[in-house]
mmCIF file with all atom_site columns, C-alpha atoms and ligand atoms in Angstrom:
data_model
loop_
_atom_site.group_PDB
_atom_site.id
_atom_site.type_symbol
_atom_site.label_atom_id
_atom_site.label_alt_id
_atom_site.label_comp_id
_atom_site.label_asym_id
_atom_site.label_entity_id
_atom_site.label_seq_id
_atom_site.pdbx_PDB_ins_code
_atom_site.Cartn_x
_atom_site.Cartn_y
_atom_site.Cartn_z
_atom_site.occupancy
_atom_site.B_iso_or_equiv
_atom_site.pdbx_formal_charge
_atom_site.auth_seq_id
_atom_site.auth_comp_id
_atom_site.auth_asym_id
_atom_site.auth_atom_id
_atom_site.pdbx_PDB_model_num
ATOM   1   C  CA  . MET A 1 1   ? -0.148  0.075  0.097   1.00 54.00 ? 108  MET A CA  1
ATOM   2   C  CA  . GLY A 1 2   ? 2.778   2.463  0.916   1.00 67.00 ? 109  GLY A CA  1
ATOM   3   C  CA  . ASN A 1 3   ? 4.515   1.656  -2.202  1.00 82.00 ? 110  ASN A CA  1
ATOM   4   C  CA  . SER A 1 4   ? 1.483   2.414  -4.712  1.00 88.00 ? 111  SER A CA  1
ATOM   5   C  CA  . ASP A 1 5   ? 1.029   5.433  -2.531  1.00 91.00 ? 112  ASP A CA  1
ATOM   6   C  CA  . SER A 1 6   ? 4.137   6.831  -3.112  1.00 91.00 ? 113  SER A CA  1
ATOM   7   C  CA  . ARG A 1 7   ? 4.294   5.605  -6.758  1.00 91.00 ? 114  ARG A CA  1
ATOM   8   C  CA  . ARG A 1 8   ? 1.063   7.779  -7.008  1.00 91.00 ? 115  ARG A CA  1
ATOM   9   C  CA  . ARG A 1 9   ? 2.949   10.802 -5.389  1.00 92.00 ? 116  ARG A CA  1
ATOM   10  C  CA  . ALA A 1 10  ? 5.619   10.481 -7.788  1.00 92.00 ? 117  ALA A CA  1
ATOM   11  C  CA  . ALA A 1 11  ? 3.499   10.638 -10.944 1.00 90.00 ? 118  ALA A CA  1
ATOM   12  C  CA  . ARG A 1 12  ? 1.466   13.287 -9.707  1.00 90.00 ? 119  ARG A CA  1
ATOM   13  C  CA  . ALA A 1 13  ? 4.713   15.551 -8.859  1.00 90.00 ? 120  ALA A CA  1
ATOM   14  C  CA  . ARG A 1 14  ? 6.195   14.520 -12.524 1.00 91.00 ? 121  ARG A CA  1
ATOM   15  C  CA  . GLN A 1 15  ? 2.655   15.489 -13.910 1.00 90.00 ? 122  GLN A CA  1
ATOM   16  C  CA  . HIS A 1 16  ? 2.829   18.857 -12.162 1.00 87.00 ? 123  HIS A CA  1
ATOM   17  C  CA  . LEU A 1 17  ? 6.453   19.409 -13.437 1.00 86.00 ? 124  LEU A CA  1
ATOM   18  C  CA  . ILE A 1 18  ? 5.408   18.558 -16.822 1.00 89.00 ? 125  ILE A CA  1
ATOM   19  C  CA  . ARG A 1 19  ? 2.579   20.940 -16.840 1.00 84.00 ? 126  ARG A CA  1
ATOM   20  C  CA  . SER A 1 20  ? 4.818   23.958 -15.490 1.00 80.00 ? 127  SER A CA  1
ATOM   21  C  CA  . LYS A 1 21  ? 7.219   22.962 -18.223 1.00 81.00 ? 128  LYS A CA  1
ATOM   22  C  CA  . ALA A 1 22  ? 4.884   22.882 -21.186 1.00 77.00 ? 129  ALA A CA  1
ATOM   23  C  CA  . VAL A 1 23  ? 5.199   26.189 -23.069 1.00 67.00 ? 130  VAL A CA  1
ATOM   24  C  CA  . PRO A 1 24  ? 2.354   27.776 -25.200 1.00 66.00 ? 131  PRO A CA  1
ATOM   25  C  CA  . MET A 1 25  ? 2.692   26.822 -28.838 1.00 68.00 ? 132  MET A CA  1
ATOM   26  C  CA  . GLU A 1 26  ? 2.589   30.286 -30.413 1.00 61.00 ? 133  GLU A CA  1
ATOM   27  C  CA  . ASP A 1 27  ? 5.982   29.576 -32.295 1.00 54.00 ? 134  ASP A CA  1
ATOM   28  C  CA  . VAL A 1 28  ? 4.373   26.146 -33.782 1.00 54.00 ? 135  VAL A CA  1
ATOM   29  C  CA  . ALA A 1 29  ? 4.957   25.987 -37.758 1.00 53.00 ? 136  ALA A CA  1
ATOM   30  C  CA  . VAL A 1 30  ? 2.176   26.361 -39.959 1.00 64.00 ? 137  VAL A CA  1
ATOM   31  C  CA  . ARG A 1 31  ? 1.807   22.481 -40.049 1.00 82.00 ? 138  ARG A CA  1
ATOM   32  C  CA  . PRO A 1 32  ? 3.164   21.027 -36.842 1.00 92.00 ? 139  PRO A CA  1
ATOM   33  C  CA  . ARG A 1 33  ? 4.971   17.776 -36.997 1.00 95.00 ? 140  ARG A CA  1
ATOM   34  C  CA  . PHE A 1 34  ? 4.695   15.103 -34.438 1.00 97.00 ? 141  PHE A CA  1
ATOM   35  C  CA  . VAL A 1 35  ? 6.693   12.052 -33.253 1.00 98.00 ? 142  VAL A CA  1
ATOM   36  C  CA  . ALA A 1 36  ? 4.295   10.086 -30.930 1.00 98.00 ? 143  ALA A CA  1
ATOM   37  C  CA  . ASP A 1 37  ? 5.261   7.235  -28.341 1.00 96.00 ? 144  ASP A CA  1
ATOM   38  C  CA  . VAL A 1 38  ? 4.287   3.850  -28.531 1.00 95.00 ? 145  VAL A CA  1
ATOM   39  C  CA  . MET A 1 39  ? 1.076   4.354  -26.520 1.00 94.00 ? 146  MET A CA  1
ATOM   40  C  CA  . LEU A 1 40  ? -0.300  6.645  -28.896 1.00 97.00 ? 147  LEU A CA  1
ATOM   41  C  CA  . GLY A 1 41  ? -1.079  4.156  -32.024 1.00 95.00 ? 148  GLY A CA  1
ATOM   42  C  CA  . ARG A 1 42  ? -4.592  5.218  -32.686 1.00 93.00 ? 149  ARG A CA  1
ATOM   43  C  CA  . LEU A 1 43  ? -3.965  8.735  -31.820 1.00 95.00 ? 150  LEU A CA  1
ATOM   44  C  CA  . SER A 1 44  ? -0.998  8.597  -34.837 1.00 96.00 ? 151  SER A CA  1
ATOM   45  C  CA  . LYS A 1 45  ? -3.543  7.067  -37.061 1.00 93.00 ? 152  LYS A CA  1
ATOM   46  C  CA  . TRP A 1 46  ? -5.943  9.391  -36.974 1.00 92.00 ? 153  TRP A CA  1
ATOM   47  C  CA  . LEU A 1 47  ? -3.778  12.483 -37.164 1.00 95.00 ? 154  LEU A CA  1
ATOM   48  C  CA  . ARG A 1 48  ? -2.214  10.672 -40.222 1.00 94.00 ? 155  ARG A CA  1
ATOM   49  C  CA  . ILE A 1 49  ? -5.768  10.494 -41.812 1.00 91.00 ? 156  ILE A CA  1
ATOM   50  C  CA  . ALA A 1 50  ? -6.125  14.187 -41.100 1.00 91.00 ? 157  ALA A CA  1
ATOM   51  C  CA  . GLY A 1 51  ? -2.776  14.717 -43.125 1.00 92.00 ? 158  GLY A CA  1
ATOM   52  C  CA  . PHE A 1 52  ? -0.478  15.189 -40.241 1.00 95.00 ? 159  PHE A CA  1
ATOM   53  C  CA  . ASP A 1 53  ? 3.186   14.016 -40.600 1.00 96.00 ? 160  ASP A CA  1
ATOM   54  C  CA  . VAL A 1 54  ? 3.321   11.704 -37.466 1.00 98.00 ? 161  VAL A CA  1
ATOM   55  C  CA  . LEU A 1 55  ? 6.262   9.436  -36.984 1.00 98.00 ? 162  LEU A CA  1
ATOM   56  C  CA  . TYR A 1 56  ? 5.103   6.449  -34.976 1.00 97.00 ? 163  TYR A CA  1
ATOM   57  C  CA  . SER A 1 57  ? 6.614   2.993  -34.488 1.00 95.00 ? 164  SER A CA  1
ATOM   58  C  CA  . ASN A 1 58  ? 5.877   0.640  -31.520 1.00 92.00 ? 165  ASN A CA  1
ATOM   59  C  CA  . THR A 1 59  ? 9.558   -0.025 -31.614 1.00 94.00 ? 166  THR A CA  1
ATOM   60  C  CA  . PHE A 1 60  ? 10.749  3.464  -30.801 1.00 95.00 ? 167  PHE A CA  1
ATOM   61  C  CA  . ASP A 1 61  ? 12.619  3.710  -27.582 1.00 96.00 ? 168  ASP A CA  1
ATOM   62  C  CA  . ASP A 1 62  ? 12.388  6.786  -25.210 1.00 96.00 ? 169  ASP A CA  1
ATOM   63  C  CA  . ASP A 1 63  ? 15.838  7.762  -26.534 1.00 97.00 ? 170  ASP A CA  1
ATOM   64  C  CA  . GLU A 1 64  ? 14.864  7.805  -30.130 1.00 97.00 ? 171  GLU A CA  1
ATOM   65  C  CA  . LEU A 1 65  ? 11.632  9.620  -29.294 1.00 97.00 ? 172  LEU A CA  1
ATOM   66  C  CA  . VAL A 1 66  ? 13.731  12.328 -27.904 1.00 97.00 ? 173  VAL A CA  1
ATOM   67  C  CA  . ALA A 1 67  ? 16.357  12.539 -30.750 1.00 97.00 ? 174  ALA A CA  1
ATOM   68  C  CA  . LEU A 1 68  ? 13.641  12.297 -33.253 1.00 97.00 ? 175  LEU A CA  1
ATOM   69  C  CA  . SER A 1 69  ? 11.848  15.253 -31.689 1.00 96.00 ? 176  SER A CA  1
ATOM   70  C  CA  . ARG A 1 70  ? 14.765  17.595 -31.192 1.00 95.00 ? 177  ARG A CA  1
ATOM   71  C  CA  . ARG A 1 71  ? 16.633  16.540 -34.724 1.00 96.00 ? 178  ARG A CA  1
ATOM   72  C  CA  . GLU A 1 72  ? 13.484  17.118 -36.892 1.00 95.00 ? 179  GLU A CA  1
ATOM   73  C  CA  . ASN A 1 73  ? 11.619  19.307 -34.586 1.00 93.00 ? 180  ASN A CA  1
ATOM   74  C  CA  . ARG A 1 74  ? 8.768   17.313 -34.070 1.00 96.00 ? 181  ARG A CA  1
ATOM   75  C  CA  . ILE A 1 75  ? 6.300   17.940 -31.187 1.00 96.00 ? 182  ILE A CA  1
ATOM   76  C  CA  . LEU A 1 76  ? 6.678   14.957 -29.086 1.00 97.00 ? 183  LEU A CA  1
ATOM   77  C  CA  . LEU A 1 77  ? 3.295   13.254 -28.191 1.00 98.00 ? 184  LEU A CA  1
ATOM   78  C  CA  . SER A 1 78  ? 3.232   11.097 -25.010 1.00 97.00 ? 185  SER A CA  1
ATOM   79  C  CA  . ARG A 1 79  ? 1.260   9.841  -22.131 1.00 95.00 ? 186  ARG A CA  1
ATOM   80  C  CA  . ASP A 1 80  ? 4.391   9.000  -20.332 1.00 95.00 ? 187  ASP A CA  1
ATOM   81  C  CA  . THR A 1 81  ? 5.556   11.158 -17.464 1.00 94.00 ? 188  THR A CA  1
ATOM   82  C  CA  . ARG A 1 82  ? 8.709   9.728  -17.132 1.00 95.00 ? 189  ARG A CA  1
ATOM   83  C  CA  . LEU A 1 83  ? 9.659   10.416 -20.538 1.00 96.00 ? 190  LEU A CA  1
ATOM   84  C  CA  . LEU A 1 84  ? 8.192   14.058 -20.543 1.00 96.00 ? 191  LEU A CA  1
ATOM   85  C  CA  . VAL A 1 85  ? 10.256  15.000 -17.207 1.00 95.00 ? 192  VAL A CA  1
ATOM   86  C  CA  . ARG A 1 86  ? 13.701  14.502 -19.229 1.00 95.00 ? 193  ARG A CA  1
ATOM   87  C  CA  . LYS A 1 87  ? 15.651  17.686 -19.328 1.00 92.00 ? 194  LYS A CA  1
ATOM   88  C  CA  . ALA A 1 88  ? 16.115  16.913 -23.107 1.00 94.00 ? 195  ALA A CA  1
ATOM   89  C  CA  . VAL A 1 89  ? 12.553  17.057 -24.089 1.00 95.00 ? 196  VAL A CA  1
ATOM   90  C  CA  . ARG A 1 90  ? 11.379  20.441 -25.361 1.00 91.00 ? 197  ARG A CA  1
ATOM   91  C  CA  . ARG A 1 91  ? 8.499   20.526 -27.577 1.00 93.00 ? 198  ARG A CA  1
ATOM   92  C  CA  . PHE A 1 92  ? 5.850   18.089 -26.385 1.00 96.00 ? 199  PHE A CA  1
ATOM   93  C  CA  . ILE A 1 93  ? 2.117   17.761 -25.740 1.00 97.00 ? 200  ILE A CA  1
ATOM   94  C  CA  . PHE A 1 94  ? 1.240   15.757 -22.531 1.00 96.00 ? 201  PHE A CA  1
ATOM   95  C  CA  . LEU A 1 95  ? -1.814  13.712 -23.592 1.00 96.00 ? 202  LEU A CA  1
ATOM   96  C  CA  . GLU A 1 96  ? -3.670  13.184 -20.116 1.00 92.00 ? 203  GLU A CA  1
ATOM   97  C  CA  . SER A 1 97  ? -6.804  11.475 -21.541 1.00 95.00 ? 204  SER A CA  1
ATOM   98  C  CA  . GLU A 1 98  ? -6.457  7.697  -22.709 1.00 94.00 ? 205  GLU A CA  1
ATOM   99  C  CA  . ASP A 1 99  ? -9.629  8.380  -24.861 1.00 92.00 ? 206  ASP A CA  1
ATOM   100 C  CA  . VAL A 1 100 ? -8.460  8.985  -28.582 1.00 91.00 ? 207  VAL A CA  1
ATOM   101 C  CA  . ARG A 1 101 ? -11.177 11.598 -29.450 1.00 88.00 ? 208  ARG A CA  1
ATOM   102 C  CA  . ALA A 1 102 ? -10.032 13.653 -26.497 1.00 92.00 ? 209  ALA A CA  1
ATOM   103 C  CA  . GLN A 1 103 ? -6.537  13.150 -27.509 1.00 95.00 ? 210  GLN A CA  1
ATOM   104 C  CA  . ILE A 1 104 ? -7.272  14.389 -31.235 1.00 92.00 ? 211  ILE A CA  1
ATOM   105 C  CA  . GLN A 1 105 ? -9.017  17.390 -29.799 1.00 90.00 ? 212  GLN A CA  1
ATOM   106 C  CA  . GLN A 1 106 ? -6.243  18.300 -27.391 1.00 93.00 ? 213  GLN A CA  1
ATOM   107 C  CA  . VAL A 1 107 ? -3.774  18.048 -30.152 1.00 94.00 ? 214  VAL A CA  1
ATOM   108 C  CA  . LEU A 1 108 ? -5.653  20.405 -32.410 1.00 90.00 ? 215  LEU A CA  1
ATOM   109 C  CA  . ARG A 1 109 ? -6.611  22.678 -29.591 1.00 90.00 ? 216  ARG A CA  1
ATOM   110 C  CA  . GLU A 1 110 ? -2.619  23.178 -28.191 1.00 92.00 ? 217  GLU A CA  1
ATOM   111 C  CA  . THR A 1 111 ? -1.405  23.560 -32.014 1.00 91.00 ? 218  THR A CA  1
ATOM   112 C  CA  . HIS A 1 112 ? -3.956  25.834 -32.803 1.00 87.00 ? 219  HIS A CA  1
ATOM   113 C  CA  . THR A 1 113 ? -4.886  23.796 -35.896 1.00 84.00 ? 220  THR A CA  1
ATOM   114 C  CA  . GLY A 1 114 ? -8.199  24.955 -37.575 1.00 78.00 ? 221  GLY A CA  1
ATOM   115 C  CA  . ASP A 1 115 ? -7.938  23.269 -40.969 1.00 79.00 ? 222  ASP A CA  1
ATOM   116 C  CA  . LEU A 1 116 ? -6.612  19.910 -41.379 1.00 81.00 ? 223  LEU A CA  1
ATOM   117 C  CA  . PRO A 1 117 ? -3.731  19.648 -43.641 1.00 86.00 ? 224  PRO A CA  1
ATOM   118 C  CA  . GLY A 1 118 ? -5.212  17.026 -46.128 1.00 86.00 ? 225  GLY A CA  1
ATOM   119 C  CA  . LEU A 1 119 ? -7.798  14.490 -45.320 1.00 84.00 ? 226  LEU A CA  1
ATOM   120 C  CA  . LEU A 1 120 ? -6.342  11.246 -46.884 1.00 85.00 ? 227  LEU A CA  1
ATOM   121 C  CA  . THR A 1 121 ? -3.361  12.226 -48.393 1.00 91.00 ? 228  THR A CA  1
ATOM   122 C  CA  . ARG A 1 122 ? -0.637  10.256 -46.537 1.00 93.00 ? 229  ARG A CA  1
ATOM   123 C  CA  . CYS A 1 123 ? -0.130  6.519  -46.175 1.00 93.00 ? 230  CYS A CA  1
ATOM   124 C  CA  . LEU A 1 124 ? -1.270  5.360  -42.816 1.00 91.00 ? 231  LEU A CA  1
ATOM   125 C  CA  . THR A 1 125 ? 1.326   2.639  -42.730 1.00 92.00 ? 232  THR A CA  1
ATOM   126 C  CA  . CYS A 1 126 ? 4.517   4.693  -43.654 1.00 95.00 ? 233  CYS A CA  1
ATOM   127 C  CA  . ASN A 1 127 ? 3.257   8.098  -42.977 1.00 96.00 ? 234  ASN A CA  1
ATOM   128 C  CA  . GLU A 1 128 ? 4.339   8.983  -46.742 1.00 96.00 ? 235  GLU A CA  1
ATOM   129 C  CA  . VAL A 1 129 ? 2.337   11.597 -48.681 1.00 95.00 ? 236  VAL A CA  1
ATOM   130 C  CA  . LEU A 1 130 ? 0.531   9.643  -51.394 1.00 94.00 ? 237  LEU A CA  1
ATOM   131 C  CA  . SER A 1 131 ? 0.954   10.517 -55.148 1.00 95.00 ? 238  SER A CA  1
ATOM   132 C  CA  . ASP A 1 132 ? -1.526  10.519 -57.893 1.00 94.00 ? 239  ASP A CA  1
ATOM   133 C  CA  . VAL A 1 133 ? -1.474  7.752  -60.189 1.00 95.00 ? 240  VAL A CA  1
ATOM   134 C  CA  . GLU A 1 134 ? -3.149  7.064  -63.448 1.00 95.00 ? 241  GLU A CA  1
ATOM   135 C  CA  . ARG A 1 135 ? -6.239  4.713  -63.194 1.00 94.00 ? 242  ARG A CA  1
ATOM   136 C  CA  . GLU A 1 136 ? -4.707  2.356  -65.519 1.00 95.00 ? 243  GLU A CA  1
ATOM   137 C  CA  . THR A 1 137 ? -2.059  1.354  -63.862 1.00 94.00 ? 244  THR A CA  1
ATOM   138 C  CA  . VAL A 1 138 ? -3.975  0.260  -60.718 1.00 94.00 ? 245  VAL A CA  1
ATOM   139 C  CA  . ARG A 1 139 ? -6.398  -2.121 -62.756 1.00 94.00 ? 246  ARG A CA  1
ATOM   140 C  CA  . ASP A 1 140 ? -4.722  -5.262 -61.481 1.00 92.00 ? 247  ASP A CA  1
ATOM   141 C  CA  . THR A 1 141 ? -3.977  -3.898 -58.092 1.00 91.00 ? 248  THR A CA  1
ATOM   142 C  CA  . VAL A 1 142 ? -7.654  -3.087 -56.971 1.00 92.00 ? 249  VAL A CA  1
ATOM   143 C  CA  . PRO A 1 143 ? -10.656 -5.098 -56.884 1.00 92.00 ? 250  PRO A CA  1
ATOM   144 C  CA  . PRO A 1 144 ? -12.663 -5.004 -60.018 1.00 93.00 ? 251  PRO A CA  1
ATOM   145 C  CA  . PHE A 1 145 ? -15.489 -3.156 -58.561 1.00 91.00 ? 252  PHE A CA  1
ATOM   146 C  CA  . VAL A 1 146 ? -13.524 -0.493 -56.991 1.00 91.00 ? 253  VAL A CA  1
ATOM   147 C  CA  . TYR A 1 147 ? -11.724 -0.070 -60.455 1.00 93.00 ? 254  TYR A CA  1
ATOM   148 C  CA  . ARG A 1 148 ? -15.149 0.221  -62.110 1.00 93.00 ? 255  ARG A CA  1
ATOM   149 C  CA  . THR A 1 149 ? -16.670 2.680  -59.703 1.00 91.00 ? 256  THR A CA  1
ATOM   150 C  CA  . GLN A 1 150 ? -13.671 4.776  -58.711 1.00 91.00 ? 257  GLN A CA  1
ATOM   151 C  CA  . SER A 1 151 ? -12.049 7.417  -61.041 1.00 90.00 ? 258  SER A CA  1
ATOM   152 C  CA  . ARG A 1 152 ? -9.159  8.868  -58.568 1.00 90.00 ? 259  ARG A CA  1
ATOM   153 C  CA  . PHE A 1 153 ? -6.326  6.631  -57.193 1.00 92.00 ? 260  PHE A CA  1
ATOM   154 C  CA  . LYS A 1 154 ? -3.325  7.388  -55.195 1.00 93.00 ? 261  LYS A CA  1
ATOM   155 C  CA  . ARG A 1 155 ? -0.280  5.342  -53.944 1.00 94.00 ? 262  ARG A CA  1
ATOM   156 C  CA  . CYS A 1 156 ? 2.123   5.371  -51.331 1.00 94.00 ? 263  CYS A CA  1
ATOM   157 C  CA  . PRO A 1 157 ? 5.785   5.657  -52.700 1.00 95.00 ? 264  PRO A CA  1
ATOM   158 C  CA  . ARG A 1 158 ? 7.303   3.596  -49.910 1.00 95.00 ? 265  ARG A CA  1
ATOM   159 C  CA  . CYS A 1 159 ? 4.772   0.404  -49.368 1.00 95.00 ? 266  CYS A CA  1
ATOM   160 C  CA  . CYS A 1 160 ? 2.814   0.932  -52.952 1.00 93.00 ? 267  CYS A CA  1
ATOM   161 C  CA  . LYS A 1 161 ? -0.483  0.649  -51.145 1.00 92.00 ? 268  LYS A CA  1
ATOM   162 C  CA  . VAL A 1 162 ? -3.029  2.133  -53.545 1.00 92.00 ? 269  VAL A CA  1
ATOM   163 C  CA  . TYR A 1 163 ? -5.894  4.519  -51.924 1.00 90.00 ? 270  TYR A CA  1
ATOM   164 C  CA  . TRP A 1 164 ? -9.083  5.597  -53.249 1.00 87.00 ? 271  TRP A CA  1
ATOM   165 C  CA  . ALA A 1 165 ? -11.774 7.513  -51.998 1.00 80.00 ? 272  ALA A CA  1
ATOM   166 C  CA  . GLY A 1 166 ? -14.409 4.882  -51.254 1.00 72.00 ? 273  GLY A CA  1
ATOM   167 C  CA  . THR A 1 167 ? -17.503 5.400  -49.152 1.00 62.00 ? 274  THR A CA  1
ATOM   168 C  CA  . HIS A 1 168 ? -15.914 5.690  -45.943 1.00 69.00 ? 275  HIS A CA  1
ATOM   169 C  CA  . ARG A 1 169 ? -14.058 8.567  -46.520 1.00 76.00 ? 276  ARG A CA  1
ATOM   170 C  CA  . GLN A 1 170 ? -17.286 10.795 -45.768 1.00 76.00 ? 277  GLN A CA  1
ATOM   171 C  CA  . ALA A 1 171 ? -17.797 8.766  -42.457 1.00 79.00 ? 278  ALA A CA  1
ATOM   172 C  CA  . VAL A 1 172 ? -14.148 9.708  -41.916 1.00 81.00 ? 279  VAL A CA  1
ATOM   173 C  CA  . LEU A 1 173 ? -14.515 13.402 -42.507 1.00 79.00 ? 280  LEU A CA  1
ATOM   174 C  CA  . ARG A 1 174 ? -17.620 13.582 -40.722 1.00 80.00 ? 281  ARG A CA  1
ATOM   175 C  CA  . THR A 1 175 ? -15.891 12.220 -37.428 1.00 79.00 ? 282  THR A CA  1
ATOM   176 C  CA  . LEU A 1 176 ? -12.759 14.461 -37.655 1.00 79.00 ? 283  LEU A CA  1
ATOM   177 C  CA  . GLN A 1 177 ? -15.203 17.571 -38.216 1.00 76.00 ? 284  GLN A CA  1
ATOM   178 C  CA  . ALA A 1 178 ? -17.126 16.420 -35.369 1.00 76.00 ? 285  ALA A CA  1
ATOM   179 C  CA  . LEU A 1 179 ? -14.009 16.305 -33.470 1.00 72.00 ? 286  LEU A CA  1
ATOM   180 C  CA  . ILE A 1 180 ? -12.786 19.671 -34.471 1.00 68.00 ? 287  ILE A CA  1
ATOM   181 C  CA  . ASN A 1 181 ? -15.812 20.950 -33.719 1.00 69.00 ? 288  ASN A CA  1
ATOM   182 C  CA  . GLY A 1 182 ? -15.827 19.742 -29.986 1.00 60.00 ? 289  GLY A CA  1
ATOM   183 C  CA  . SER A 1 183 ? -18.604 17.283 -30.392 1.00 49.00 ? 290  SER A CA  1
ATOM   184 C  CA  . THR A 1 184 ? -18.005 13.749 -29.299 1.00 44.00 ? 291  THR A CA  1
ATOM   185 C  CA  . GLU A 1 185 ? -20.984 11.938 -30.706 1.00 42.00 ? 292  GLU A CA  1
ATOM   186 C  CA  . GLU A 1 186 ? -19.203 10.385 -33.542 1.00 37.00 ? 293  GLU A CA  1
ATOM   187 C  CA  . THR A 1 187 ? -17.811 7.246  -32.901 1.00 38.00 ? 294  THR A CA  1
ATOM   188 C  CA  . CYS A 1 188 ? -14.224 6.156  -34.170 1.00 35.00 ? 295  CYS A CA  1
HETATM 189 ZN ZN1 . ZN  B 2 .   ? 3.110   3.145  -47.373 1.00 95.52 ? 1013 ZN  B ZN1 1
#
């Protein structure tokens, strides 16, 4: 009991320290870029759907996260107080909620993001910006129905995955829009 009490106290102390260390993000570039810790896979995916440049890998260790953040001037997204109290950590957002919707809202709020960078313009696996491809070139890659019904396709230059608008695009857009507007009715 004593142990868990002192652990809780230590965690609270770290949170307090992190909050006082956080600086307002006025100097954030027009398009903030991120690197996210291993606990934030879902948040990373949603931010990529919205078009943000987010480095994420479940193999990044703490040293790599801090180094990437500093070297590439990326905002470190983390729920890990032990990581964020490190002196080397400069630009960061401490995600206090476990709820991915609250997390997205917090990121958009703290980076003063009004407009999304570009819905479904980035590979959700690699984070690469997708390139337009001629419809003809994906004939053998996508399902016949998709080929018949879609006119525009994009491809990831790294993993070669082909993307098209599809019916889920509107649902995704609605969910993100609802998040930006502060509503949490939509599910994700
Ligand atoms: Zn890819």
